[in-house]
XYZ file of C-alpha atoms in Angstrom:
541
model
C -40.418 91.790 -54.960
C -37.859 92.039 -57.609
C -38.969 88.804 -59.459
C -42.395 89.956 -59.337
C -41.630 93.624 -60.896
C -39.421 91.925 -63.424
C -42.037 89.938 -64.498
C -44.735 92.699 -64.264
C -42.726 94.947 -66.531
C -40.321 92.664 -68.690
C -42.293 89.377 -68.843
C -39.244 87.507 -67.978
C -37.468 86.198 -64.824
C -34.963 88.111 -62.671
C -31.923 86.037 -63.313
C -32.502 87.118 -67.126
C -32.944 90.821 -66.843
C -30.077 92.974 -68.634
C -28.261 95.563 -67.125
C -30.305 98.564 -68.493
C -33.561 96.330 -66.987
C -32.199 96.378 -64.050
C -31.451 99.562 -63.491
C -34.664 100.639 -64.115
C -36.232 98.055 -61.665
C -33.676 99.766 -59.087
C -34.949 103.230 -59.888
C -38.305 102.403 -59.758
C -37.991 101.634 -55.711
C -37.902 105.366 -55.121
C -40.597 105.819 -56.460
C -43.032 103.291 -57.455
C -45.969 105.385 -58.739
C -43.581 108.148 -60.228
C -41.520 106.379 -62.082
C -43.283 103.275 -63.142
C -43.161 102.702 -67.088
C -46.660 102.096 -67.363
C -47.077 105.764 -66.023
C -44.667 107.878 -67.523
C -41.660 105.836 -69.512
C -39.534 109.143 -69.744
C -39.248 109.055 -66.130
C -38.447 105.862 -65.474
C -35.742 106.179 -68.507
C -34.343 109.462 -66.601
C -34.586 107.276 -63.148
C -32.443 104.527 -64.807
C -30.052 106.471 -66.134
C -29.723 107.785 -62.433
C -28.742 104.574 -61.147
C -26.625 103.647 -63.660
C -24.035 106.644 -62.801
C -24.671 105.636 -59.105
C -23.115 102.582 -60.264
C -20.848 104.007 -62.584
C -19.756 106.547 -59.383
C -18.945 103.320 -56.909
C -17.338 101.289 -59.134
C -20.138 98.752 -60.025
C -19.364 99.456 -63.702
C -17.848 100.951 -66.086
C -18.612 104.157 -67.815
C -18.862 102.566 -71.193
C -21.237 100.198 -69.193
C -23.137 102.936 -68.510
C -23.278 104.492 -71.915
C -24.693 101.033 -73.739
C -27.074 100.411 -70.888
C -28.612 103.907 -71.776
C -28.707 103.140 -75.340
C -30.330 99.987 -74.861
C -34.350 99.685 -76.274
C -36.427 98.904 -73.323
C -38.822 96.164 -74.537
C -42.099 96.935 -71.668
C -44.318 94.891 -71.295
C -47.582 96.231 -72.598
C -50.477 96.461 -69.656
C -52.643 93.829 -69.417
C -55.988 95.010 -68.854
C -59.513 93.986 -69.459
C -60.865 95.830 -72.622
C -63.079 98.625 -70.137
C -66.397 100.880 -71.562
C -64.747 104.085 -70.528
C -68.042 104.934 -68.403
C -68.534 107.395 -65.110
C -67.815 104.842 -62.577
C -64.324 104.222 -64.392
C -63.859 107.955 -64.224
C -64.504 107.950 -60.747
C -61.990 105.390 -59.934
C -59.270 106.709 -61.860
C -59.580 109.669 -59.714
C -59.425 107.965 -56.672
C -56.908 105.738 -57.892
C -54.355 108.496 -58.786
C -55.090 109.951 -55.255
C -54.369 106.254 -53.388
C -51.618 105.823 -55.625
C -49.732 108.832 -54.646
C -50.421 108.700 -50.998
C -49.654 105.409 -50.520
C -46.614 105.343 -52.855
C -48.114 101.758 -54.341
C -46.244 100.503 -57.487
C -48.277 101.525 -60.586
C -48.110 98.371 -62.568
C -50.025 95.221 -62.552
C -52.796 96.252 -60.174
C -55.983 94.755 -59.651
C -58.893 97.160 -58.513
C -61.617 96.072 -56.549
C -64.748 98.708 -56.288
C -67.834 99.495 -54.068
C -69.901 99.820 -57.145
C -73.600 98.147 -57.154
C -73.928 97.231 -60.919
C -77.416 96.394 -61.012
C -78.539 99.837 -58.792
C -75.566 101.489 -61.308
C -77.955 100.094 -64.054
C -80.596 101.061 -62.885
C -79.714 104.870 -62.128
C -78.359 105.456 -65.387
C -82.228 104.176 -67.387
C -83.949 106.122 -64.761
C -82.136 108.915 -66.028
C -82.000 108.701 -69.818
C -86.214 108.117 -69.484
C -87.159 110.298 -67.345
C -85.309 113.025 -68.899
C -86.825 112.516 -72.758
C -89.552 112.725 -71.073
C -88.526 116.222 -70.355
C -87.925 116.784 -73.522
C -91.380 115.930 -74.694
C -92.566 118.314 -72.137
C -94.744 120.778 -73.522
C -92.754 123.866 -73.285
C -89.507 122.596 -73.132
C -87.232 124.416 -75.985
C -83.833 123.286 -75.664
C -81.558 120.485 -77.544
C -83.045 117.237 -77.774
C -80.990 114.052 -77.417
C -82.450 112.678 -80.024
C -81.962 115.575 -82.434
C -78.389 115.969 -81.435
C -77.718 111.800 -82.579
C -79.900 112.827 -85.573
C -77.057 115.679 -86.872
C -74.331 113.763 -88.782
C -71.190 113.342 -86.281
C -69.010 116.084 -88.032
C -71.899 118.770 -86.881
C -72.589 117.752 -83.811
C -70.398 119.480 -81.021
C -71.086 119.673 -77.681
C -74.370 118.106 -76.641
C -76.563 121.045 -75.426
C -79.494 118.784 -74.305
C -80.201 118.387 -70.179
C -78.312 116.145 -68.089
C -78.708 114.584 -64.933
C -76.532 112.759 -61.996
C -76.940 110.673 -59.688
C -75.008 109.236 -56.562
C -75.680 106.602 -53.901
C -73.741 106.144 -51.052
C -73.894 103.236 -47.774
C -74.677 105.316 -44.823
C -72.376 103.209 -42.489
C -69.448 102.931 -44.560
C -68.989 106.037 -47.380
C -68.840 103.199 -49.594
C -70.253 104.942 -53.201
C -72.508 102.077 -54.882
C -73.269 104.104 -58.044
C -71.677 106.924 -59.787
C -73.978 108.403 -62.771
C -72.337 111.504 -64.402
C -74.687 112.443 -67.210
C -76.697 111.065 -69.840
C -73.754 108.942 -71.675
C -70.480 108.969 -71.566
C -69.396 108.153 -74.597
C -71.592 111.699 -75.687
C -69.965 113.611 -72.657
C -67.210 112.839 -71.082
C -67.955 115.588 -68.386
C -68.666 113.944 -64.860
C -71.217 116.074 -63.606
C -71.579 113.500 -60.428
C -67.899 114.900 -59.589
C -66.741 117.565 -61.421
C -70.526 120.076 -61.998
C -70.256 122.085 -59.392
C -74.509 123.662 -59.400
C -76.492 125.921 -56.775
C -77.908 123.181 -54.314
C -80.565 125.841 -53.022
C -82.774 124.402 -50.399
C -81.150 121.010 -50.337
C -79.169 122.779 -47.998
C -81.436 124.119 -45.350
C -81.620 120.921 -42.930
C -77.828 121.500 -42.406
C -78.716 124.973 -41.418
C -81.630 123.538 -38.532
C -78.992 120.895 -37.646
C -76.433 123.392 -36.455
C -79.316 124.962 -35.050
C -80.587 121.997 -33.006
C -77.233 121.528 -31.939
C -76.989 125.483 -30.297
C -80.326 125.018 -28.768
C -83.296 125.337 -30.536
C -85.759 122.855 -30.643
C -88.201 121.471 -33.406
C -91.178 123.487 -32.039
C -89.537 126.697 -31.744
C -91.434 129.242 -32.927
C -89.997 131.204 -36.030
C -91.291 134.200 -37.211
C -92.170 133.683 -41.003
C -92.806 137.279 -42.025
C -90.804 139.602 -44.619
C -87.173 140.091 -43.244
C -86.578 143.778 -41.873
C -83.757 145.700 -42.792
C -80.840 144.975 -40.454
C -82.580 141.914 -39.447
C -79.924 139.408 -40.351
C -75.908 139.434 -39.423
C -73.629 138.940 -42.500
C -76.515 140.621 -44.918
C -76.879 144.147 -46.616
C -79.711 145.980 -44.475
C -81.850 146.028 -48.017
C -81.481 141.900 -48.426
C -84.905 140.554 -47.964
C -85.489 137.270 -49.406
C -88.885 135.937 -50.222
C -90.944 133.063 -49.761
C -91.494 130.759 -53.068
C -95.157 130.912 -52.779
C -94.764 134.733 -52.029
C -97.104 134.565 -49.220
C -95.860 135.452 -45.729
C -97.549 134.354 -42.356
C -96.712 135.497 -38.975
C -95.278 132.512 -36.788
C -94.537 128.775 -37.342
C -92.729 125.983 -35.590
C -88.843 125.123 -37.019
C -90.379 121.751 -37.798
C -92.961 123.368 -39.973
C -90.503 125.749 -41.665
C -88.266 123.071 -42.825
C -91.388 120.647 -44.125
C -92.689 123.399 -46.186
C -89.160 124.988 -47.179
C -89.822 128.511 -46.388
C -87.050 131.036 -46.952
C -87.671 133.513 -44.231
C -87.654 131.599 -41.322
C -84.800 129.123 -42.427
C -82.759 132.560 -42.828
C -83.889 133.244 -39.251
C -83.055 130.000 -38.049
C -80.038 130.178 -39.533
C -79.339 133.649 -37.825
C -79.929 132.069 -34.302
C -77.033 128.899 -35.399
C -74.439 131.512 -36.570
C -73.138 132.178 -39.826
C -69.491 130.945 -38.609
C -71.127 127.804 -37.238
C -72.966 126.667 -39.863
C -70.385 127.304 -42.299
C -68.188 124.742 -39.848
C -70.807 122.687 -40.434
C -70.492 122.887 -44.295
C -67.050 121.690 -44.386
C -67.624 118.862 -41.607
C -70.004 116.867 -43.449
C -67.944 117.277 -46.895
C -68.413 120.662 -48.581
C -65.169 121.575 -48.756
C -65.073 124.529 -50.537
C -67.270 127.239 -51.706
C -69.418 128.359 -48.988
C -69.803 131.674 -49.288
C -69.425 133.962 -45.598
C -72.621 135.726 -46.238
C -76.194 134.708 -45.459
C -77.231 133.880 -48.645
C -74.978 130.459 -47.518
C -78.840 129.522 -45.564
C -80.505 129.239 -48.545
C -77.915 127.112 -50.874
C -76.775 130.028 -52.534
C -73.384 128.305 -53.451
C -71.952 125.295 -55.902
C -71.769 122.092 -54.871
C -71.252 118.346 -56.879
C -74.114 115.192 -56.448
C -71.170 113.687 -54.848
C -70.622 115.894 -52.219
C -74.787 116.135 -51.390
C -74.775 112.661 -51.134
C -72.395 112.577 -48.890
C -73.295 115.484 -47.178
C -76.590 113.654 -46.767
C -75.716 110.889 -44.815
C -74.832 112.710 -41.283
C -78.802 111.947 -41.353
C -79.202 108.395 -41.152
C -76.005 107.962 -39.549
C -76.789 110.008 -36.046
C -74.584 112.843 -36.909
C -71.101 110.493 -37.974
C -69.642 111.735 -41.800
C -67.922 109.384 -43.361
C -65.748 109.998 -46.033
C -67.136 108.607 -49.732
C -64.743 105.980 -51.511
C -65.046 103.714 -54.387
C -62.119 101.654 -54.638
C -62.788 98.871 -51.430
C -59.108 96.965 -52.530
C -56.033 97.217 -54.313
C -53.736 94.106 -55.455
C -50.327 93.646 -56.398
C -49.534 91.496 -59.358
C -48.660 88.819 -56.707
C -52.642 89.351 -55.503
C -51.061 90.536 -52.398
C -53.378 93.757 -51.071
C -51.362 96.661 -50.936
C -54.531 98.647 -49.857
C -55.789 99.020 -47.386
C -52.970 98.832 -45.721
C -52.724 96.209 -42.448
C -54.951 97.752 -39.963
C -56.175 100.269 -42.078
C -59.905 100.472 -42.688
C -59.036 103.048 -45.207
C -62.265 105.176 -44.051
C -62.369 108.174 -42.205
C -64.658 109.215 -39.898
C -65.771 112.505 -38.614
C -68.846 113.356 -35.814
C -70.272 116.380 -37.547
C -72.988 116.753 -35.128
C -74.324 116.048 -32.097
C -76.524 112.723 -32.758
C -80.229 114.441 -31.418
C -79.773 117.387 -33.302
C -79.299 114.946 -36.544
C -82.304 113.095 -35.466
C -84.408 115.728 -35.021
C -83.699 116.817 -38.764
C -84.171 112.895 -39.699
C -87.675 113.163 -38.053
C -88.893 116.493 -40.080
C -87.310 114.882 -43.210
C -89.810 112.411 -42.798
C -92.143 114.503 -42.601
C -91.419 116.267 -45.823
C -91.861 113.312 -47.475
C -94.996 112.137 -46.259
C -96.354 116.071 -46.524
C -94.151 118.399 -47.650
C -92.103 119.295 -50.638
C -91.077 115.464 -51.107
C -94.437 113.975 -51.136
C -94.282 112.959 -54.473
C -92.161 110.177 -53.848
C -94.834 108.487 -51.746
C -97.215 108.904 -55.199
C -94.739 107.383 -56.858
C -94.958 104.247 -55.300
C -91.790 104.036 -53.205
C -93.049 103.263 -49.413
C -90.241 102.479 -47.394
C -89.458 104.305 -44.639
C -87.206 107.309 -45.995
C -86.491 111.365 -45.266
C -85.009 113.825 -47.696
C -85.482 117.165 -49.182
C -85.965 118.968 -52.664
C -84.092 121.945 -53.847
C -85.266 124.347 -56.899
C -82.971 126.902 -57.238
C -83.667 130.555 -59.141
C -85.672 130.668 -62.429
C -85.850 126.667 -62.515
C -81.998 126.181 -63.000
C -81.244 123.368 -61.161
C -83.560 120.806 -59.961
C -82.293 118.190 -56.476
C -83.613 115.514 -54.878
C -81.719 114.106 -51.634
C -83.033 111.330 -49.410
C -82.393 108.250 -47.412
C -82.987 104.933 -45.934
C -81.930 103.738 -42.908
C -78.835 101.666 -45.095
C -78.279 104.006 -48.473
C -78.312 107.872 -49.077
C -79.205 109.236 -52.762
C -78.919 112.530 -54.792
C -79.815 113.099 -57.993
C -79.525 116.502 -59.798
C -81.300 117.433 -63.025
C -80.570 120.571 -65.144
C -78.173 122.211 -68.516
C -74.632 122.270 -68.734
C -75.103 126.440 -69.249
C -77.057 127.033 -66.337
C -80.495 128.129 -67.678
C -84.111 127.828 -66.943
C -85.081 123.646 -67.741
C -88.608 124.048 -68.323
C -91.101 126.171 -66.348
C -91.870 124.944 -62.910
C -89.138 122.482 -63.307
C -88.955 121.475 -59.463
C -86.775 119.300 -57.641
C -90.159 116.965 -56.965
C -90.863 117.250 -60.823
C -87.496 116.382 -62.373
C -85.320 114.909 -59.738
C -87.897 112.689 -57.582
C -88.921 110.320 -60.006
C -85.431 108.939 -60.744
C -85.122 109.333 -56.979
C -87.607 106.884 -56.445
C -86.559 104.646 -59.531
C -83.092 103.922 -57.760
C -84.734 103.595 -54.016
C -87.043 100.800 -55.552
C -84.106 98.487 -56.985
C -82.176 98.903 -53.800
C -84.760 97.397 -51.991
C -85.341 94.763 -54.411
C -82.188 94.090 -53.615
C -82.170 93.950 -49.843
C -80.859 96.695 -49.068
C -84.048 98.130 -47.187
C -84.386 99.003 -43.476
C -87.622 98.823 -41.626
C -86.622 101.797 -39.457
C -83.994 104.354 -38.940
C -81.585 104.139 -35.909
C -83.217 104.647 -32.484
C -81.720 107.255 -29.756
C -82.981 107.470 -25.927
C -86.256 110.094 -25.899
C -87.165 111.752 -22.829
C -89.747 114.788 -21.947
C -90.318 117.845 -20.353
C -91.849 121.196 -20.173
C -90.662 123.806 -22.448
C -91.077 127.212 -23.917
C -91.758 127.723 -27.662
C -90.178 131.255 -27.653
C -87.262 130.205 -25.948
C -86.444 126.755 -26.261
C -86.079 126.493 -22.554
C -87.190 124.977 -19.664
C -90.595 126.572 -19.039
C -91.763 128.580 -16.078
C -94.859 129.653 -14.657
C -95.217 132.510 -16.896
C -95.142 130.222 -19.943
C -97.638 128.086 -18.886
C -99.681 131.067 -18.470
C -98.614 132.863 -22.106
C -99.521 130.016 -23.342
C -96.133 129.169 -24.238
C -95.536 126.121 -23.129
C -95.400 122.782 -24.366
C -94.229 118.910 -23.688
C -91.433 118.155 -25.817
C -90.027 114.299 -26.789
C -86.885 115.084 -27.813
C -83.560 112.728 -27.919
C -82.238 113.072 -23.987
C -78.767 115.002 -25.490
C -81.461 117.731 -26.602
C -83.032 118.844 -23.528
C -81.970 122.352 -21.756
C -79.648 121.675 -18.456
C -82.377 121.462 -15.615
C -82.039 124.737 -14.327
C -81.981 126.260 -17.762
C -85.628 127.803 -17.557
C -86.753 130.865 -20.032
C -85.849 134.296 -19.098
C -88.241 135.771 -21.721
C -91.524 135.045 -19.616
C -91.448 136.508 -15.632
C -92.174 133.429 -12.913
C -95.618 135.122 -12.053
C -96.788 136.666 -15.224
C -100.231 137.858 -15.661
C -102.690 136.122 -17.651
C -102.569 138.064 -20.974
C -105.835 139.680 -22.194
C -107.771 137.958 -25.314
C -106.342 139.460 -28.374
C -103.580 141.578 -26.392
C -100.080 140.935 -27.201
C -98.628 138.941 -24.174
C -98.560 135.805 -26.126
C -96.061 137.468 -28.815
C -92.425 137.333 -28.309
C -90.500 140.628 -27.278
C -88.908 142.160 -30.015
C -85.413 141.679 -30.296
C -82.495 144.293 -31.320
C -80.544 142.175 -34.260
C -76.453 143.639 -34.621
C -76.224 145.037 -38.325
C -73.010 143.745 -40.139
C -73.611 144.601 -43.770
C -71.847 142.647 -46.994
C -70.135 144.998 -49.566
C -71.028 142.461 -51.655
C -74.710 141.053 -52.293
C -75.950 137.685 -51.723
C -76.200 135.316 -54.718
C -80.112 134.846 -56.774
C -82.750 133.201 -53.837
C -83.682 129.606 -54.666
C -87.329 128.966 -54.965
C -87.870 126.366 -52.569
């Protein structure tokens, strides 16, 4: 180890090293990331001189030994590296380098990095992006900063571009591994990572989460959800007067979960997300990866709150992946100057796993997110010709600020965000399906030119039976004769225990009359826990 660090830092063998060399060699075994000379040379000087007095103290040397050794020029061998386009991916693995680095206590110098990045999807992300969003720009309508015009202004004048941005992330659903990290437009204009470091309102991007915690406490896909105004006091964790509307503005009066989701409505999510529990679906949050920012409030069911590409992709991926989380990570090795791997470590994956959800619930969201692609909100994927089987959602959030698009294969999960540094209005009807779902599609298209396409998602055991739609339970004879009942094929960890039947409707109910109001659900008294402070702006879809 020795000959190799001498060499690494000095260029020279062992058996030639000086005393002041040396010394620094010895200091450096402390700590190999803190003070390595590539890192931070006033350290390792200060760690040196350490050593030397330790030497000094047991007699090694003497003091005047000492005194020249500290006085001695250090000749350090400059790093070798490639010469490196300082891009977004190499952002991203700096970051993640630092972190391994100083968790793993690995020597800083002479390293070879090994990444998870796809070059040719990377490639392909980042021209999605710069022409789909001039053609933004050319949008009628559209008055902000130009790209062009900003390369136009001479250098001197140009400041901060001001023109909109986009990111994009894709992520392997069975490992975390990150295949592409796009943080913006270029990043030789902006050095901002907006893939890792913009932290924007993911609105209704974040409303399967909500039915997944949901699913997991008992409801089931063909619940049925009133979708009518909220009433005051309706919803724990809300200010009696919050009532947040529908996009379209139009309200009806009842409609399956499955339905709710596909067509993104805002009432009965915030219902559904009423019945999971504000506690449990911010548990949820943090266990597939958004680690900070939730809000306690209900505005938290409609993506009220920040959160990076990054962490929606990986948020994303609990989908595909039956309700497992794994964490994201884009260095796959790390080697020593002797190409010996210092990371992973022996027996050491080096991902991290977490079960997020129960894996029916997660299907059951899958299997509606398929749905809003083939006839929902996402359908404009399908028009744009990418036809693989896939699921994922769109997310608009207030006045057109920030436009999402999140979706998967069986094998990859995607996000893209489009929008402005200063969060303001794009263009008018700027959706998700508008701005993000094109470059969506773009990336999905290249990954499965390059194999990395699935003919199906993951199967689980299905089984039936006889349920209630009010209830979500096992149906009685009163259901059947409100009308209430239904067969459900649901994943077997889904169903209701067998004796689990609904208490709303009586064994022996009468028949009710035609237009009477037996075939309504009772009303229900809702516990009032008001917010001192209001909920954040209402995303629009």
């Amino acid at each position: 180890g020795i000959e190799a660090a001498s060499r690494t830092y000095f260029e020279k063998p062992a058996s030639d090293l000086t005393l002041s060399e040396a010394a620094m060699l010895a200091g450096i075994i402390r700590g190999p990331n803190a003070f390595s000379p590539f890192k931070d040379i006033e350290a390792a000087r200060a760690e040196r001189n350490v050593t030397l007095g330790r030497m000094v103290h047991y007699g090694h040397i003497t003091q005047a030994d000492a005194d020249t050794a500290k006085n001695e020029s250090l000749k350090i061998r400059p790093k070798h590296r490639r010469v490196i386009q300082d891009t977004y991916v190499m952002d991203a693995v700096r970051r993640e380098l630092d972190r391994i680095l100083e968790e793993e206590n690995i020597e800083y110098g002479g390293l070879t990095v090994i990444t998870t990045i796809d070059h040719t999807i990377q490639r392909a992300a980042e021209l999605s992006i710069e022409r789909n969003l001039s053609k933004v720009e050319k949008t009628p309508g559209y008055w902000h900063q130009t790209r062009k015009k900003w390369l136009g202004m001479p250098a001197a004048r140009r400041g901060r571009p001001e023109y909109v941005q986009g990111a994009c992330v894709v992520i392997e659903n069975r490992s975390g591994a990150v295949l592409t990290v796009v943080g913006g437009r270029n990043a030789n204009e902006s050095k901002y990572n907006r893939a890792i470091q913009a932290e924007r309102q993911i609105g209704s991007i974040f409303k399967p989460f909500v039915y997944m915690t949901a699913f997991n406490r008992g409801m089931m896909p063909q619940t049925w959800i009133p979708d009518g105004r909220i009433r005051p006091g309706e919803i724990d964790g809300a200010p009696r007067s919050w009532s947040p509307s529908n996009s379209d503005g139009k309200y009806g009066s009842y409609i399956t979960a499955e339905d709710a989701l596909v067509r993104s409505r805002n009432t009965s999510s915030v219902r559904v997300g009423n019945y999971a529990g504000l506690e449990k679906v911010n548990q949820t949050a943090i266990d597939v990866g958004f680690v900070q920012g939730v809000p306690n409030n209900a505005s938290t069911y409609l993506g009220a709150w920040e959160a990076t590409p990054w962490q929606v992709a990986s948020a994303y991926t609990v989908f595909p992946n039956n309700g497992d989380w794994y964490r994201p990570y884009i260095i796959q090795e790390i080697r020593n100057a002797n190409n010996e791997r210092v990371y992973p470590g022996k027996g050491d994956s080096g991902k991290l796993v977490v079960s997020a959800a129960e894996p029916g619930a997660t299907w059951c969201v899958s299997n509606i997110l398929q749905k809003v692609i083939d006839r929902g909100t996402g359908r404009r994927v399908r028009s744009l010709g990418y036809l693989s089987p896939c699921a994922g959602k769109t997310g608009t959030t207030d006045q057109y600020k920030d436009a999402w698009f999140a979706g998967y294969t069986g094998t990859l999960t995607c996000a893209v965000w489009v929008g402005m540094d200063r969060p303001q209005k794009i263009i008018n009807r700027g959706y998700g399906s508008t701005l993000a779902a094109p470059i969506w599609a773009d990336v999905m298209k290249t990954a499965d030119r390059l194999g990395y396409a699935t003919p199906k998602f993951k199967p689980l055991r299905m089984t039936s039976a006889l349920l209630c739609r009010w209830s979500a339970k096992r149906a009685t004879n009163g259901c059947v004769q409100h009308h209430a009942a239904y067969t459900a094929h649901v994943p077997a960890d889904m169903l209701p225990a067998p004796n689990d039947y609904c208490t709303i409707h009586p064994l022996r109910a009468v028949a009710p009359r035609a237009g009477g109001r037996a075939n309504r659900p009772p009303p229900r008294a809702v516990p009032v826990n008001p917010e001192k402070r209001p909920p954040k702006a209402i995303p629009l879809e």
